[in-house]
Amino acid sequence: MNRVSMTFACHVTESCIGSVASYVQTSPLWTP
């Protein structure tokens, strides 16, 4: 992969991780 596609994949991964993190924080999974 070239630099542009790697950067794009990095941004997509970061946004995906951010979405999952925010969903986990707002989801009631942490409550016993």
The first five atom37 places (N, CA, C, CB, O) and aatype in JSON, in Angstrom:
{
  "aatype": [12, 2, 1, 19, 15, 12, 16, 13, 0, 4, 8, 19, 16, 6, 15, 4, 9, 7, 15, 19, 0, 15, 18, 19, 5, 16, 15, 14, 10, 17, 16, 14],
  "atom_mask": [
    [1, 1, 1, 1, 1],
    [1, 1, 1, 1, 1],
    [1, 1, 1, 1, 1],
    [1, 1, 1, 1, 1],
    [1, 1, 1, 1, 1],
    [1, 1, 1, 1, 1],
    [1, 1, 1, 1, 1],
    [1, 1, 1, 1, 1],
    [1, 1, 1, 1, 1],
    [1, 1, 1, 1, 1],
    [1, 1, 1, 1, 1],
    [1, 1, 1, 1, 1],
    [1, 1, 1, 1, 1],
    [1, 1, 1, 1, 1],
    [1, 1, 1, 1, 1],
    [1, 1, 1, 1, 1],
    [1, 1, 1, 1, 1],
    [1, 1, 1, 0, 1],
    [1, 1, 1, 1, 1],
    [1, 1, 1, 1, 1],
    [1, 1, 1, 1, 1],
    [1, 1, 1, 1, 1],
    [1, 1, 1, 1, 1],
    [1, 1, 1, 1, 1],
    [1, 1, 1, 1, 1],
    [1, 1, 1, 1, 1],
    [1, 1, 1, 1, 1],
    [1, 1, 1, 1, 1],
    [1, 1, 1, 1, 1],
    [1, 1, 1, 1, 1],
    [1, 1, 1, 1, 1],
    [1, 1, 1, 1, 1]
  ],
  "atom_positions": [
    [[0.86, -1.2, 0.0], [0.0, 0.0, 0.0], [0.89, 1.25, 0.0], [-0.96, 0.01, 1.24], [1.99, 1.25, 0.55]],
    [[0.38, 2.29, -0.63], [1.13, 3.54, -0.64], [0.8, 4.37, 0.59], [0.85, 4.34, -1.92], [-0.01, 3.96, 1.42]],
    [[1.43, 5.53, 0.68], [1.28, 6.34, 1.89], [-0.15, 6.84, 2.05], [2.26, 7.53, 1.86], [-0.67, 6.92, 3.16]],
    [[-0.8, 7.17, 0.93], [-2.15, 7.74, 1.01], [-3.13, 6.69, 1.55], [-2.61, 8.25, -0.38], [-3.93, 6.99, 2.43]],
    [[-3.06, 5.49, 1.02], [-4.0, 4.45, 1.47], [-3.74, 4.08, 2.93], [-3.9, 3.2, 0.57], [-4.67, 3.79, 3.68]],
    [[-2.46, 4.08, 3.32], [-2.15, 3.77, 4.72], [-2.7, 4.84, 5.64], [-0.62, 3.63, 4.92], [-3.24, 4.54, 6.71]],
    [[-2.57, 6.1, 5.23], [-3.1, 7.2, 6.06], [-4.61, 7.1, 6.13], [-2.67, 8.57, 5.49], [-5.2, 7.32, 7.19]],
    [[-5.25, 6.78, 5.0], [-6.7, 6.65, 4.98], [-7.15, 5.52, 5.89], [-7.2, 6.41, 3.54], [-8.11, 5.67, 6.65]],
    [[-6.45, 4.39, 5.82], [-6.8, 3.26, 6.67], [-6.62, 3.61, 8.14], [-5.96, 2.03, 6.31], [-7.39, 3.19, 8.99]],
    [[-5.58, 4.4, 8.43], [-5.33, 4.8, 9.81], [-6.48, 5.66, 10.32], [-3.99, 5.56, 9.94], [-6.94, 5.48, 11.45]],
    [[-6.94, 6.6, 9.5], [-8.04, 7.46, 9.92], [-9.32, 6.65, 10.1], [-8.27, 8.6, 8.9], [-10.08, 6.87, 11.05]],
    [[-9.56, 5.71, 9.2], [-10.76, 4.87, 9.32], [-10.69, 4.05, 10.59], [-10.91, 3.95, 8.08], [-11.69, 3.91, 11.3]],
    [[-9.52, 3.5, 10.88], [-9.37, 2.69, 12.09], [-9.58, 3.54, 13.34], [-7.98, 2.03, 12.14], [-10.24, 3.12, 14.29]],
    [[-9.02, 4.75, 13.33], [-9.17, 5.63, 14.49], [-10.64, 5.99, 14.7], [-8.33, 6.92, 14.32], [-11.13, 6.0, 15.83]],
    [[-11.35, 6.28, 13.6], [-12.76, 6.64, 13.73], [-13.57, 5.44, 14.21], [-13.32, 7.16, 12.39], [-14.5, 5.59, 15.0]],
    [[-13.21, 4.26, 13.73], [-13.92, 3.06, 14.17], [-13.68, 2.82, 15.66], [-13.46, 1.83, 13.36], [-14.62, 2.52, 16.4]],
    [[-12.44, 2.95, 16.08], [-12.12, 2.75, 17.5], [-12.84, 3.8, 18.35], [-10.59, 2.82, 17.74], [-13.33, 3.49, 19.44]],
    [[-12.9, 5.03, 17.85], [-13.58, 6.09, 18.59], [-15.07, 5.79, 18.72], [0.0, 0.0, 0.0], [-15.66, 6.02, 19.78]],
    [[-15.67, 5.28, 17.65], [-17.1, 4.97, 17.69], [-17.36, 3.84, 18.68], [-17.62, 4.6, 16.29], [-18.3, 3.9, 19.46]],
    [[-16.53, 2.81, 18.63], [-16.71, 1.68, 19.54], [-16.49, 2.12, 20.98], [-15.73, 0.54, 19.18], [-17.23, 1.7, 21.88]],
    [[-15.48, 2.97, 21.2], [-15.19, 3.42, 22.56], [-16.35, 4.23, 23.11], [-13.9, 4.26, 22.58], [-16.76, 4.03, 24.26]],
    [[-16.9, 5.13, 22.3], [-18.02, 5.95, 22.77], [-19.25, 5.07, 23.02], [-18.34, 7.07, 21.75], [-20.0, 5.3, 23.97]],
    [[-19.46, 4.07, 22.15], [-20.6, 3.18, 22.34], [-20.45, 2.37, 23.63], [-20.75, 2.24, 21.14], [-21.42, 2.19, 24.37]],
    [[-19.24, 1.9, 23.89], [-19.01, 1.11, 25.11], [-19.2, 1.99, 26.34], [-17.59, 0.5, 25.1], [-19.74, 1.54, 27.35]],
    [[-18.76, 3.25, 26.25], [-18.89, 4.13, 27.4], [-20.36, 4.45, 27.69], [-18.11, 5.43, 27.17], [-20.74, 4.59, 28.85]],
    [[-21.18, 4.56, 26.64], [-22.58, 4.92, 26.84], [-23.45, 3.68, 27.07], [-23.1, 5.71, 25.64], [-24.58, 3.81, 27.53]],
    [[-22.93, 2.5, 26.75], [-23.73, 1.3, 26.93], [-23.71, 0.86, 28.39], [-23.21, 0.17, 26.02], [-22.72, 1.11, 29.09]],
    [[-24.76, 0.21, 28.87], [-24.85, -0.18, 30.28], [-24.11, -1.48, 30.57], [-26.3, -0.33, 30.68], [-24.49, -2.21, 31.49]],
    [[-23.05, -1.79, 29.8], [-22.34, -3.04, 30.03], [-21.51, -2.99, 31.3], [-21.44, -3.36, 28.84], [-21.23, -4.02, 31.92]],
    [[-21.12, -1.78, 31.7], [-20.23, -1.67, 32.86], [-21.01, -1.8, 34.17], [-19.48, -0.34, 32.83], [-20.4, -2.04, 35.22]],
    [[-22.32, -1.65, 34.13], [-23.1, -1.75, 35.36], [-23.32, -3.22, 35.72], [-24.46, -1.02, 35.22], [-23.67, -4.01, 34.84]],
    [[-23.13, -3.6, 36.96], [-23.29, -4.99, 37.38], [-24.76, -5.42, 37.39], [-22.69, -5.2, 38.77], [-25.07, -6.56, 37.72]]
  ]
}
